[in-house]
Amino acid sequence: MTDTLVHAPVITPEALLDHWQGHRRLTRRLIEAFPEDKLFSYSVGGMRPFAHLAMEMIRMAGPGLNGIVSRKWEHFDDKKGAPTTKEGLLKLWDETTEEINTLWPQIEPGRFQEIDVAFGQWEGPIYWTLFYFIDNEIHHRGQGYVYLRTLGIEPPPFWDRN
Amino acid sequence: MTDTLVHAPVITPEALLDHWQGHRRLTRRLIEAFPEDKLFSYSVGGMRPFAHLAMEMIRMAGPGLNGIVSRKWEHFDDKKGAPTTKEGLLKLWDETTEEINTLWPQIEPGRFQEIDVAFGQWEGPIYWTLFYFIDNEIHHRGQGYVYLRTLGIEPPPFWDRN
């Protein structure tokens, strides 16, 4: 601990996991806040419904972390089958939560600074790839806030990550 | 450098600055993409116009980083005067860019892990506060993407941070 403090990290791997899972808890509340039919069909400005955006997050998170840990990347697949109910989507969300918690401690300490090609397509340091997963979730979830507002539904507060 | 690699940071202070400024370059392009009148008046779902959201980002970034460096916090002020033209908003944005670049190297190495009360109101480690500034920007900018789409304007690509 003293050693860690002397070397003064910006953020530890444990804290980044907690940061991401905090965001994911909030995103889960957004999924829950949508009426079931609106989750899969409603959109604003011709954009994708929120269930599609949530599936993109799921398809980045689990397979992405698998690639980071194993160094073997699947092709990013945004076409394969997806749940058609809110319950099914939340179940998949929760399975991904567990998968992330299981895989995260398997990231080797030096791995965050390694350059790799995520999903065989996107080259950058691993920390950059992880931040992309998180940032992309925040970005699309922000869009979900607008969808909910236009439906007259008060979204969960942005600052609450518990 | 070897020492840094052995201790395997998730992200270095320099890389986090670059990450933030990359996001800020993208947000600047969003401001530019809005027609001038829409920037200050247009909203979806009763939310704030994008100029207001951009002002919130500006008011967090410069004063927030000043508090982080100096340990003296102003009260968070979202009421004081704001530019009324796109040109004025972009000028303030660019001044904040310079302010961030000047202040960032003054953050003491151990500071990121210190607990402080940002703006005298929000308690947490400094890395958490900085991530909040960045995440809040991504969140609101995602909403700006919806505003632009509903105006029939193609937003700049999310992945391009140059």
XYZ file of C-alpha atoms in Angstrom:
324
model
C 0.000 0.000 0.000
C 2.809 2.391 0.934
C 4.583 1.390 -2.244
C 1.448 2.093 -4.258
C 1.035 5.489 -2.647
C 4.669 6.420 -3.243
C 4.214 5.611 -6.897
C 0.997 7.577 -6.838
C -1.299 5.955 -9.357
C -4.021 8.041 -10.956
C -6.420 5.132 -10.408
C -5.850 1.529 -9.356
C -7.212 -1.443 -11.326
C -9.624 -2.149 -8.437
C -10.936 1.425 -8.459
C -11.401 1.377 -12.245
C -13.437 -1.830 -11.962
C -15.586 -0.200 -9.288
C -15.938 2.933 -11.451
C -17.120 0.861 -14.411
C -19.493 -1.291 -12.378
C -20.905 1.894 -10.829
C -21.691 3.166 -14.318
C -23.159 -0.225 -15.190
C -25.426 -0.131 -12.133
C -26.763 3.214 -13.360
C -27.240 1.930 -16.911
C -29.136 -1.060 -15.495
C -31.515 1.360 -13.750
C -32.097 3.076 -17.094
C -33.037 -0.246 -18.717
C -35.459 -0.826 -15.845
C -36.935 2.680 -16.196
C -38.093 2.064 -19.798
C -41.574 0.666 -20.353
C -41.024 -2.761 -21.945
C -42.353 -1.892 -25.391
C -40.501 1.424 -25.515
C -37.227 -0.246 -24.577
C -37.246 -2.178 -27.844
C -39.038 0.193 -30.185
C -38.811 3.814 -29.065
C -36.225 6.142 -30.501
C -35.605 9.831 -31.023
C -34.082 11.410 -34.134
C -33.925 8.092 -35.980
C -31.432 6.643 -33.477
C -31.452 3.057 -32.197
C -33.854 2.046 -29.396
C -32.243 1.808 -25.955
C -32.255 -2.030 -25.940
C -30.031 -1.932 -29.046
C -27.656 0.503 -27.346
C -27.564 -1.705 -24.229
C -26.786 -4.741 -26.395
C -23.853 -2.853 -27.923
C -22.543 -2.252 -24.389
C -22.968 -5.944 -23.504
C -21.228 -7.061 -26.701
C -18.264 -4.804 -25.990
C -17.940 -5.552 -22.278
C -17.851 -9.354 -21.941
C -16.172 -10.293 -25.243
C -13.890 -7.232 -24.911
C -12.664 -8.189 -21.467
C -12.208 -11.772 -22.657
C -9.959 -10.465 -25.424
C -8.023 -8.284 -22.995
C -7.377 -11.201 -20.645
C -6.815 -13.983 -23.206
C -5.221 -11.892 -25.983
C -7.558 -13.742 -28.353
C -10.158 -11.536 -29.982
C -13.458 -12.498 -31.523
C -14.810 -10.370 -34.333
C -17.101 -7.672 -32.913
C -20.575 -9.002 -33.663
C -23.495 -6.629 -33.375
C -25.805 -8.810 -35.412
C -26.204 -11.997 -33.400
C -29.341 -12.812 -31.435
C -30.477 -10.549 -28.632
C -33.123 -10.823 -25.900
C -36.580 -9.597 -26.848
C -37.816 -8.917 -23.300
C -36.698 -6.540 -20.571
C -36.255 -9.498 -18.241
C -34.016 -11.245 -20.760
C -31.951 -8.123 -21.311
C -31.496 -7.573 -17.563
C -30.486 -11.225 -17.145
C -27.818 -10.837 -19.822
C -26.733 -7.560 -18.209
C -26.285 -9.292 -14.854
C -24.390 -12.195 -16.401
C -22.028 -9.655 -17.943
C -21.595 -8.018 -14.522
C -20.435 -11.357 -13.117
C -18.243 -12.044 -16.122
C -16.502 -8.669 -15.713
C -15.947 -9.301 -11.989
C -14.469 -12.718 -12.739
C -12.231 -11.638 -15.598
C -10.985 -8.303 -14.215
C -8.531 -9.713 -11.624
C -7.040 -11.831 -14.413
C -5.779 -8.726 -16.264
C -1.994 -8.865 -15.825
C -0.554 -5.748 -14.161
C 1.443 -4.593 -17.207
C -1.428 -5.272 -19.604
C -3.107 -1.841 -19.249
C -0.205 -0.164 -21.046
C 0.177 -2.778 -23.796
C -0.849 -1.934 -27.332
C -3.316 -4.405 -28.811
C -5.902 -4.494 -31.575
C -9.295 -4.815 -29.885
C -11.653 -7.154 -31.734
C -8.954 -7.335 -34.421
C -10.003 -3.847 -35.529
C -9.194 -1.051 -33.050
C -5.561 -0.483 -32.128
C -4.516 1.247 -28.931
C -3.274 0.701 -25.390
C -5.522 -1.559 -23.325
C -6.415 1.282 -20.910
C -7.643 3.210 -23.953
C -9.797 0.256 -25.035
C -11.294 -0.080 -21.537
C -12.002 3.643 -21.369
C -13.647 3.340 -24.764
C -16.018 0.647 -23.435
C -16.915 2.834 -20.435
C -17.155 6.108 -22.374
C -19.273 4.523 -25.094
C -21.684 3.334 -22.397
C -21.894 6.824 -20.827
C -22.399 8.337 -24.305
C -25.283 6.074 -25.287
C -26.812 6.108 -21.803
C -26.911 9.921 -22.040
C -29.000 9.409 -25.170
C -31.270 7.085 -23.189
C -31.824 9.966 -20.737
C -33.256 12.028 -23.602
C -35.484 9.137 -24.718
C -36.892 8.827 -21.169
C -37.411 12.606 -20.830
C -39.356 12.722 -24.092
C -41.502 9.867 -22.725
C -42.221 11.979 -19.641
C -40.227 9.586 -17.409
C -37.806 11.032 -14.836
C -34.474 9.239 -15.346
C -32.381 8.010 -12.381
C -29.860 10.610 -11.164
C -26.551 10.623 -13.050
C -24.428 11.026 -9.922
C -25.820 7.949 -8.135
C -23.666 4.910 -8.929
C -24.566 2.725 -5.953
C 10.033 4.777 -17.540
C 11.151 1.283 -16.566
C 10.097 2.081 -13.014
C 6.694 3.217 -14.260
C 6.228 0.046 -16.286
C 7.220 -2.188 -13.396
C 4.624 -0.479 -11.271
C 2.181 -0.855 -14.129
C -0.152 2.106 -13.910
C -3.636 1.788 -15.379
C -3.196 5.240 -16.879
C -0.564 7.932 -16.371
C -1.462 11.548 -15.501
C -0.237 12.606 -18.963
C -2.461 10.031 -20.694
C -5.490 11.065 -18.632
C -4.945 14.700 -19.642
C -4.759 13.627 -23.280
C -7.883 11.484 -22.837
C -9.817 14.447 -21.415
C -8.594 16.915 -24.011
C -9.528 14.386 -26.708
C -13.069 14.352 -25.362
C -13.020 18.149 -25.171
C -11.955 18.389 -28.830
C -14.971 16.285 -29.749
C -17.319 18.372 -27.590
C -15.943 21.513 -29.269
C -16.906 20.028 -32.650
C -20.437 19.485 -31.329
C -20.697 23.145 -30.306
C -19.541 24.083 -33.808
C -22.070 21.729 -35.417
C -25.074 23.521 -33.870
C -26.683 26.358 -35.820
C -26.109 29.467 -33.670
C -29.723 30.004 -32.653
C -30.298 26.308 -31.897
C -27.198 26.181 -29.708
C -28.813 28.573 -27.236
C -32.492 27.757 -27.597
C -33.087 24.237 -28.903
C -33.832 21.394 -26.550
C -35.493 17.975 -26.526
C -37.696 16.616 -23.742
C -37.545 19.850 -21.764
C -33.795 19.530 -21.200
C -31.321 22.418 -21.269
C -30.040 23.746 -24.620
C -26.550 22.540 -25.548
C -24.909 25.907 -24.760
C -26.112 25.515 -21.163
C -24.690 22.000 -20.978
C -21.376 23.242 -22.424
C -21.296 26.035 -19.829
C -21.713 23.440 -17.068
C -18.682 21.611 -18.467
C -16.668 24.850 -18.568
C -17.661 25.755 -15.016
C -16.585 22.367 -13.723
C -13.334 22.092 -15.681
C -11.405 25.323 -15.027
C -12.589 26.110 -11.486
C -12.496 22.384 -10.623
C -8.909 21.968 -11.711
C -8.009 25.172 -9.858
C -9.476 23.626 -6.698
C -7.623 20.367 -7.269
C -4.286 22.163 -7.651
C -4.705 24.904 -5.026
C -6.851 22.972 -2.522
C -9.024 26.115 -2.360
C -12.510 25.622 -3.729
C -14.926 28.220 -5.017
C -18.634 27.516 -4.693
C -19.908 25.852 -7.885
C -21.637 28.658 -9.719
C -23.958 27.794 -12.560
C -25.709 31.137 -12.505
C -23.035 33.658 -13.411
C -22.847 35.303 -16.817
C -22.321 33.209 -19.930
C -21.535 33.995 -23.577
C -24.529 34.590 -25.814
C -22.839 33.781 -29.120
C -21.243 30.622 -30.501
C -18.028 32.558 -31.051
C -17.997 33.665 -27.407
C -18.689 30.141 -26.180
C -15.906 28.676 -28.330
C -13.506 31.366 -27.074
C -14.298 30.444 -23.473
C -13.947 26.753 -24.370
C -10.479 27.386 -25.815
C -9.422 29.450 -22.806
C -10.442 26.515 -20.594
C -8.382 24.179 -22.790
C -5.308 26.334 -22.125
C -6.129 26.620 -18.422
C -6.370 22.818 -18.116
C -3.053 22.344 -19.932
C -1.379 24.879 -17.631
C -2.821 23.554 -14.381
C -2.585 19.804 -15.027
C 1.211 19.426 -14.562
C 0.794 21.255 -11.219
C -1.275 18.372 -9.778
C 1.046 16.790 -7.209
C 1.678 13.075 -7.837
C -0.053 11.857 -4.656
C -3.010 14.182 -5.151
C -5.074 11.821 -7.340
C -5.650 9.477 -4.383
C -6.380 12.194 -1.807
C -9.918 12.639 -0.516
C -11.202 16.192 -0.895
C -14.551 17.954 -1.038
C -14.888 19.327 -4.571
C -16.462 22.790 -4.677
C -17.019 22.368 -0.927
C -19.874 19.982 -1.746
C -18.821 16.665 -3.305
C -16.517 14.406 -1.302
C -14.327 11.764 -2.903
C -10.831 10.947 -4.098
C -9.473 13.458 -6.608
C -9.349 10.837 -9.399
C -13.076 10.316 -8.801
C -13.725 14.065 -9.105
C -11.736 14.267 -12.345
C -13.569 11.263 -13.783
C -16.826 12.953 -12.800
C -15.883 16.048 -14.827
C -15.041 13.891 -17.858
C -18.022 11.522 -17.510
C -20.446 14.403 -17.021
C -19.160 15.915 -20.265
C -19.601 12.605 -22.157
C -23.094 12.215 -20.658
C -24.319 15.656 -21.699
C -22.540 15.536 -25.045
C -24.393 12.286 -25.779
C -27.579 14.294 -25.256
C -26.263 16.885 -27.702
C -25.963 14.095 -30.275
C -29.716 13.495 -29.959
C -30.440 17.223 -30.308
C -28.386 17.338 -33.529
C -30.028 14.186 -34.937
C -33.503 15.603 -34.336
C -32.353 18.751 -36.179
C -31.330 16.554 -39.127
C -27.638 17.315 -38.550
C -25.084 14.476 -38.692
C -23.002 14.726 -35.499
C -19.199 14.283 -35.571
C -18.108 10.663 -35.013
C -17.810 9.636 -31.348
C -14.568 7.711 -31.858
C -12.635 10.629 -33.375
C -10.826 12.544 -30.622
C -8.136 14.241 -32.708
